Rosetta silent file (secondary structure, phi, psi, omega in degrees, C-alpha in Angstrom):
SEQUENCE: XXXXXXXXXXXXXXXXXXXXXXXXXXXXXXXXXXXXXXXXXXXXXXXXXXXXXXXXXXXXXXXXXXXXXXXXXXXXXXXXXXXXXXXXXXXXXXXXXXXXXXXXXXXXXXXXXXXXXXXXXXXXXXXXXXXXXXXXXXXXXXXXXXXXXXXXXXXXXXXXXXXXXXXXXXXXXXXXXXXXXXXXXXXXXX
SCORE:     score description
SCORE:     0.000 S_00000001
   1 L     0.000  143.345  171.200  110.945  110.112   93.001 S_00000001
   2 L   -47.056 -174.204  141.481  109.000  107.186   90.927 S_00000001
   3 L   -57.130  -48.442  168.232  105.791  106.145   91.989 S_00000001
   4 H   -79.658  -12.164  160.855  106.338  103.202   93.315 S_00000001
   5 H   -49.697  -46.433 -170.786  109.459  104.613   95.392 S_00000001
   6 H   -76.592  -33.866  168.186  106.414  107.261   96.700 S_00000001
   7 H   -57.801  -23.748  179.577  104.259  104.504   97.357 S_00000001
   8 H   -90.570  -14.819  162.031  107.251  102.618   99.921 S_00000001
   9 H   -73.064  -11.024 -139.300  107.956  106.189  101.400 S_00000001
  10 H  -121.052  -35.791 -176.082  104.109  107.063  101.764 S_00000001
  11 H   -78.448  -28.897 -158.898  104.048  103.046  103.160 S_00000001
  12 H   -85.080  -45.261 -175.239  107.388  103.160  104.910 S_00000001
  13 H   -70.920  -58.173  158.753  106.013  106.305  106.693 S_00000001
  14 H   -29.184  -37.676 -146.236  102.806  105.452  107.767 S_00000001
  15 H  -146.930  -17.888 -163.060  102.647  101.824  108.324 S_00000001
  16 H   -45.657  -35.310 -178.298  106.512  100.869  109.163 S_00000001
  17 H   -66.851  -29.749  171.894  105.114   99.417  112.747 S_00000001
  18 H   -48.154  -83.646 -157.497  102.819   97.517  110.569 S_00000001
  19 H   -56.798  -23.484  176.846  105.091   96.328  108.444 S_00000001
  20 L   -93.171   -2.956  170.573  107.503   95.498  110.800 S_00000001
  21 L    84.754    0.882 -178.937  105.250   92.793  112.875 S_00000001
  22 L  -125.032   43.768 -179.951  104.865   94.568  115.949 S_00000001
  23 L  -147.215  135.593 -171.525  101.882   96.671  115.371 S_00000001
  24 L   -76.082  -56.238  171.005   98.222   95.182  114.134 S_00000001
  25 L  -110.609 -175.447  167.635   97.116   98.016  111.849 S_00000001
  26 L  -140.663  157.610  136.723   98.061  101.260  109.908 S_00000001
  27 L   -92.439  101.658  121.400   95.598  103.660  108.212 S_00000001
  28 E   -64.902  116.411  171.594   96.817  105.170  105.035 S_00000001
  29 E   -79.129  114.739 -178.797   95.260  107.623  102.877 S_00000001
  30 E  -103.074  109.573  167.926   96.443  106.678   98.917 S_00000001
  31 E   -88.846  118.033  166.011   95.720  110.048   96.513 S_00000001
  32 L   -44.694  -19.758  177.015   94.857  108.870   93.480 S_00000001
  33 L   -88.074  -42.106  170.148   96.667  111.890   91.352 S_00000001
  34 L   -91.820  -13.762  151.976   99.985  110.487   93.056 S_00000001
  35 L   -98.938   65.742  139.713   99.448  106.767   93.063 S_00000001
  36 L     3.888  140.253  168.371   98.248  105.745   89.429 S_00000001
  37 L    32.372   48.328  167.065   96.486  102.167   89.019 S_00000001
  38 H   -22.479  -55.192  172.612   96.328  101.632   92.550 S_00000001
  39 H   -29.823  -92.099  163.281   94.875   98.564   91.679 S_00000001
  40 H   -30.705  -26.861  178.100   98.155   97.213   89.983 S_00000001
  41 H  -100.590   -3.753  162.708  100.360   98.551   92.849 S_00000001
  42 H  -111.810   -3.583   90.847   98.547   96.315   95.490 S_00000001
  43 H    17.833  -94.308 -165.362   99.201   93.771   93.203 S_00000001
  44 L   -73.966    3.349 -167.356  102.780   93.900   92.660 S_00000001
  45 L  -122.090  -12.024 -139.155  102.961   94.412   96.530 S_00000001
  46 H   -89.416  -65.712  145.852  100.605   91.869   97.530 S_00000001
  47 H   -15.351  -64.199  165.188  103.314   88.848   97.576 S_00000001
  48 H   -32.764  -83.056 -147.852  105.380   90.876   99.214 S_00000001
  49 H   -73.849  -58.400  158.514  103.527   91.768  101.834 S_00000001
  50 H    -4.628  -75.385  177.769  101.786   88.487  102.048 S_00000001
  51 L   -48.282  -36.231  139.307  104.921   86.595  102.871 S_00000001
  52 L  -116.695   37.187  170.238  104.833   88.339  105.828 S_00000001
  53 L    98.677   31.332 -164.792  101.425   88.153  107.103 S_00000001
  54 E  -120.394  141.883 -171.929  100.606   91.843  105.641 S_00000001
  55 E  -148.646  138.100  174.088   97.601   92.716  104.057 S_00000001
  56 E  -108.530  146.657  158.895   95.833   95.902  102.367 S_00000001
  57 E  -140.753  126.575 -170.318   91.928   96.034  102.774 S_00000001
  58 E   -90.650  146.601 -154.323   90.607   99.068  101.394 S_00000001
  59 E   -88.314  -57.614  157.948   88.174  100.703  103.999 S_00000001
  60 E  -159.499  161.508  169.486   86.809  103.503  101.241 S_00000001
  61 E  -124.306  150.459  164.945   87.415  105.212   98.334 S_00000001
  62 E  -125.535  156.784 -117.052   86.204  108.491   97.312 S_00000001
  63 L   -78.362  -13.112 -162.328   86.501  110.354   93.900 S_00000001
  64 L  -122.860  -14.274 -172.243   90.408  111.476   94.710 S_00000001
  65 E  -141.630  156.328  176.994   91.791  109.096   97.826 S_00000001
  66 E  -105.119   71.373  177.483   91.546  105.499   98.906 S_00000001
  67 E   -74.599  111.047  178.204   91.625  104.963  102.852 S_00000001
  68 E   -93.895  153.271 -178.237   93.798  101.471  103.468 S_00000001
  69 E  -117.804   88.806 -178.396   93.920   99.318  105.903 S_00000001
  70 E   -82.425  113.677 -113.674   97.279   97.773  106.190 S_00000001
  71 E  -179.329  150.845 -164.405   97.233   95.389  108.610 S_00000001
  72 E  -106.784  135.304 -171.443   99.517   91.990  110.215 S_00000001
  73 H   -71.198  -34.869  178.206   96.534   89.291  110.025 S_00000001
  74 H   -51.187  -26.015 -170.848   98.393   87.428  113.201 S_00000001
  75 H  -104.659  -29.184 -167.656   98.335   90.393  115.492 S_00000001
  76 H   -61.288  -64.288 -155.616   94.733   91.386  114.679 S_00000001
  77 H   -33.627  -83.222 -175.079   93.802   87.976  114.729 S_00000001
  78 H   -41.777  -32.678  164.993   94.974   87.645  118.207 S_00000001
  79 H   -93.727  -10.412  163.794   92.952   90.701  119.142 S_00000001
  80 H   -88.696   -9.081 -172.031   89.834   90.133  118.267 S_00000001
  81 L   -89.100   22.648 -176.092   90.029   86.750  119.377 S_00000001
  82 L  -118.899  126.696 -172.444   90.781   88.343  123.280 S_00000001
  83 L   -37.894  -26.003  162.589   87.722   88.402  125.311 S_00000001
  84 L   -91.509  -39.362  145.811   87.346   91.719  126.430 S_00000001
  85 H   -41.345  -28.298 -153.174   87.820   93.104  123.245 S_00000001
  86 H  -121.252  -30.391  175.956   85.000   90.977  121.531 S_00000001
  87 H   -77.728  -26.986  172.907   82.395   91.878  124.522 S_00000001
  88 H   -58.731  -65.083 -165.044   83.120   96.022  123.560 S_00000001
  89 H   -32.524  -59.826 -156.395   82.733   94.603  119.629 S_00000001
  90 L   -54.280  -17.432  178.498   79.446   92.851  120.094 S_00000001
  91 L   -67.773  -22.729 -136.090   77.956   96.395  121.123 S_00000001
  92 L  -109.781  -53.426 -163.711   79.026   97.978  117.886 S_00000001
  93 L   153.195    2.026 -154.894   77.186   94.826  116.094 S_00000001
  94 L   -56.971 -171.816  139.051   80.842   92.808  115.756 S_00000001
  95 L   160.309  157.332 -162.636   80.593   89.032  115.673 S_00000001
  96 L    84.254   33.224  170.007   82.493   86.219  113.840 S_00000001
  97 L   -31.615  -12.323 -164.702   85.912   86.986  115.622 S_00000001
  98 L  -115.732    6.302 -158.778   87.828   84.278  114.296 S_00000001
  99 L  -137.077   99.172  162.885   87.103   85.587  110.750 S_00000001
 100 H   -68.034  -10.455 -157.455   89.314   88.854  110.336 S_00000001
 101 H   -82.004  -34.334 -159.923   88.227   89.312  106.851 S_00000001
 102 H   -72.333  -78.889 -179.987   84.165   89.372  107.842 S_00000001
 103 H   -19.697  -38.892  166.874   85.246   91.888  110.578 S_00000001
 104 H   -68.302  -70.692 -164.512   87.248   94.106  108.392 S_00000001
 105 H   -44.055  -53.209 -144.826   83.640   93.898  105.650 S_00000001
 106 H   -80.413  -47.361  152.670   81.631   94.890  108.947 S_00000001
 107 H   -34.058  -18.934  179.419   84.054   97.916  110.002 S_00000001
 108 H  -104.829  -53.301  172.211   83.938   99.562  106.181 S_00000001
 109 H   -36.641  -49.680  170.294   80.097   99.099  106.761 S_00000001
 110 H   -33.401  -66.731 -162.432   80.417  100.842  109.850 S_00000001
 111 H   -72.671  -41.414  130.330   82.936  103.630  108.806 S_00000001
 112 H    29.328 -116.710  170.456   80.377  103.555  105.860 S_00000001
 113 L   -62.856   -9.719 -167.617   76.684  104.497  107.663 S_00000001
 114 L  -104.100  -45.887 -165.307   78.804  106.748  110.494 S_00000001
 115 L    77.012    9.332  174.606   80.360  108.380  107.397 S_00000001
 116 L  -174.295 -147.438 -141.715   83.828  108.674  109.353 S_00000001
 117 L  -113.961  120.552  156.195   86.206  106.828  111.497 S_00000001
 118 L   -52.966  132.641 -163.801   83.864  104.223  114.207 S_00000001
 119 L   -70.198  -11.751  159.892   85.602  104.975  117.207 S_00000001
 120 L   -60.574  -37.622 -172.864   86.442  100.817  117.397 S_00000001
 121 L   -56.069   18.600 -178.059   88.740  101.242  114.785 S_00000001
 122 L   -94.203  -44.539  158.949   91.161  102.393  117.865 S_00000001
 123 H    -7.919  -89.924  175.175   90.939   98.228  118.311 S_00000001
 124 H   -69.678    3.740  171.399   92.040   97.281  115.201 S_00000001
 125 H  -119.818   -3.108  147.486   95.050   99.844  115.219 S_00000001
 126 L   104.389   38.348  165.833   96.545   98.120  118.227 S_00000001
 127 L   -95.753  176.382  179.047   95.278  100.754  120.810 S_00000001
 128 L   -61.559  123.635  150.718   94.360   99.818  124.246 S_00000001
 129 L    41.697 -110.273 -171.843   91.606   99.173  125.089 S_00000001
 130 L   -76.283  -16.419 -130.268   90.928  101.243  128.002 S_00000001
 131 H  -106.968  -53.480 -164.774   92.552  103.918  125.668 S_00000001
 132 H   -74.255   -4.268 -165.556   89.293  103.524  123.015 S_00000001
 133 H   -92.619  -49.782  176.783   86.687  103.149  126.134 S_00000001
 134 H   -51.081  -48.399 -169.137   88.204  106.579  127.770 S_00000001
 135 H   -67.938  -28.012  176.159   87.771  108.288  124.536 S_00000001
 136 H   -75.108  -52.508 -122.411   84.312  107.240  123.787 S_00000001
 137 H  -114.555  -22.573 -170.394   83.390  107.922  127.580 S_00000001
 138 L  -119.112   -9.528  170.855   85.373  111.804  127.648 S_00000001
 139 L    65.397   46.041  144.729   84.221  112.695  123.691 S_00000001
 140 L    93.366  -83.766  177.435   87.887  112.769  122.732 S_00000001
 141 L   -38.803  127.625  174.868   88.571  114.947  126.096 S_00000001
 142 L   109.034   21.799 -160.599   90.054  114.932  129.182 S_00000001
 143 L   -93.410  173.346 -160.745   92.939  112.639  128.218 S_00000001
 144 L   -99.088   -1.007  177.615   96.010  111.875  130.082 S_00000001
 145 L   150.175  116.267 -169.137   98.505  112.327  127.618 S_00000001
 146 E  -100.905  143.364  152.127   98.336  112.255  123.431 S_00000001
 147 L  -152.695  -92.290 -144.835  100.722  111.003  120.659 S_00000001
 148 L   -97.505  -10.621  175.928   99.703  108.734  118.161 S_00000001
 149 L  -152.780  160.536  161.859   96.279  107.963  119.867 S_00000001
 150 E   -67.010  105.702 -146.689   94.671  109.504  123.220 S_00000001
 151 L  -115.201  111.716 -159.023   95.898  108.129  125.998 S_00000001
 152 L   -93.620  -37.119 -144.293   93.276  107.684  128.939 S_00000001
 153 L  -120.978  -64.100 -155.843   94.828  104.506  130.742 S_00000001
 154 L  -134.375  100.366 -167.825   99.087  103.471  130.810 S_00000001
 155 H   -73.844  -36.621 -160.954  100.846  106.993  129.874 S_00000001
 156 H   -45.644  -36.260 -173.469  104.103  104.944  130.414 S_00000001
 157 H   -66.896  -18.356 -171.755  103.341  101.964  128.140 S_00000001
 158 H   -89.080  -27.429  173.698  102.004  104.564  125.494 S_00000001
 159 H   -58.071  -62.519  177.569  105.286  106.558  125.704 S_00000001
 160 H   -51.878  -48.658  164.765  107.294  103.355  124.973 S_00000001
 161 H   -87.190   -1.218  170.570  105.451  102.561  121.963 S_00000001
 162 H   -91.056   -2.304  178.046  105.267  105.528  120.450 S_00000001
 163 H   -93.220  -13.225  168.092  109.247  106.042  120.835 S_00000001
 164 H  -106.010   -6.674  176.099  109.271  102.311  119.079 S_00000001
 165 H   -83.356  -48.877  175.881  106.582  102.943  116.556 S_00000001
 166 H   -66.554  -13.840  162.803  108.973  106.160  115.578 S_00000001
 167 H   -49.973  -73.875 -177.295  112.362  104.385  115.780 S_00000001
 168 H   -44.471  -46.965  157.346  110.822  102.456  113.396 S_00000001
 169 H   -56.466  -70.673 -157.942  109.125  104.804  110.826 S_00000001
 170 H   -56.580  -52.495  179.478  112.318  106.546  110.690 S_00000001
 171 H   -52.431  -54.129 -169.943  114.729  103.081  110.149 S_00000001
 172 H   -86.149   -8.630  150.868  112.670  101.885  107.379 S_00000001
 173 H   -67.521   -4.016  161.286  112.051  105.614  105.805 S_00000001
 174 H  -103.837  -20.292  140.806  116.019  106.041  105.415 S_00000001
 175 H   -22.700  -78.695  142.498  115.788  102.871  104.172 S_00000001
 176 L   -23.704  -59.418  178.945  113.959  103.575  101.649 S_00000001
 177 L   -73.917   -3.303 -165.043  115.847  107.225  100.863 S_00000001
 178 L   -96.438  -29.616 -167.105  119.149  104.741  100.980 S_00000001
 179 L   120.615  -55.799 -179.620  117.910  102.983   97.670 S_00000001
 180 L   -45.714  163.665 -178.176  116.412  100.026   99.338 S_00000001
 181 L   -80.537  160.323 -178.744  113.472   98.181   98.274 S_00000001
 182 L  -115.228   -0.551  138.294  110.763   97.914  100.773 S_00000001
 183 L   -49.079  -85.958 -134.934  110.877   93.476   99.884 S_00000001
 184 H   -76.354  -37.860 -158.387  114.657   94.074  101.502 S_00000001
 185 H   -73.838  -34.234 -150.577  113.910   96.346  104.363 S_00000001
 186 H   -96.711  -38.960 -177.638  111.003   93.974  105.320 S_00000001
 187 H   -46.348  -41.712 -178.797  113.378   90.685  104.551 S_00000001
 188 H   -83.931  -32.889 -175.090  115.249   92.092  107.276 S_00000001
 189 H   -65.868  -15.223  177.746  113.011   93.079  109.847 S_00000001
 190 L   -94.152    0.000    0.000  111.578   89.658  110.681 S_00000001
């Protein structure tokens, strides 16, 4: 496969809920030995992505990988700006809610000085809530039922999206494997 074909599989896989408008973030890990000028490839995708309200912010890089933050600015947007959300943030140190980009700077500080993943970044990946408060409060443990996050609070609602985040990975990863473009698959999805 090209490169940039493995970047819309590696994107397609990863991020498709993203990408698709009904999910606020993705995490991706980008290895630099299989993505080349990384730089140049957020670039050429950056339009793209744009157009719909998609954005990479890179969280860190280290000497071999790149941790991204793909993200829909509209859904985030909407979550930091909801009130219960923004009274957990101000504990971490959050503030300026209305500004996703300064949030995003203060979360790579974060991930940063911690030297791993702040456990708010469950937030900003469209988890619950109650889902990121249980996990902090049980150290990870005790949870009611896992898939794509730990699920402390609504196993049903967490079932449903994780059978619609995977619907989804898979339609735009055969997509992809079909010959489409990851511009067309996303042309269609909104």
């Amino acid at each position: 496969m090209e490169p940039l074909k493995d970047f819309e599989m590696l994107l397609s896989f990863h991020c498709a809920p993203t990408l698709a408008g009904i999910k606020s973030g993705s995490l991706i890990s980008i290895n630099k030995n299989k993505v080349h000028n990384f730089t140049q490839v957020q670039k050429k995708y950056r339009n793209c992505l744009k157009c719909n309200n998609i954005y990479m912010f890179t969280l860190s890089e280290s000497l071999n990988y790149y941790l991204v933050f793909i993200y829909n600015k509209e859904i985030l947007h909407k979550i930091l700006m909801e009130k219960e959300n923004q009274k957990f943030l101000i504990n971490y140190g959050y503030q300026g809610f209305g500004n996703v980009a300064r949030c995003l700077h203060y979360l790579k500080i974060r991930m940063h000085l911690q030297k791993g993943f702040p456990h708010e970044i469950g937030l900003f990946l469209n988890y619950p809530l109650q889902d990121v408060q249980g996990f902090i409060k049980n150290n990870g443990q005790n949870f009611k039922y896992s898939g794509q996050w730990k699920v402390y609070s609504n196993i049903d609602e967490a079932e449903k999206l994780f059978f619609q985040y995977a619907k989804c990975c898979k339609r735009f990863c055969s997509c992809i494997a079909a010959g489409q473009s990851l511009t067309d698959i996303m042309e269609k999805a909104v």
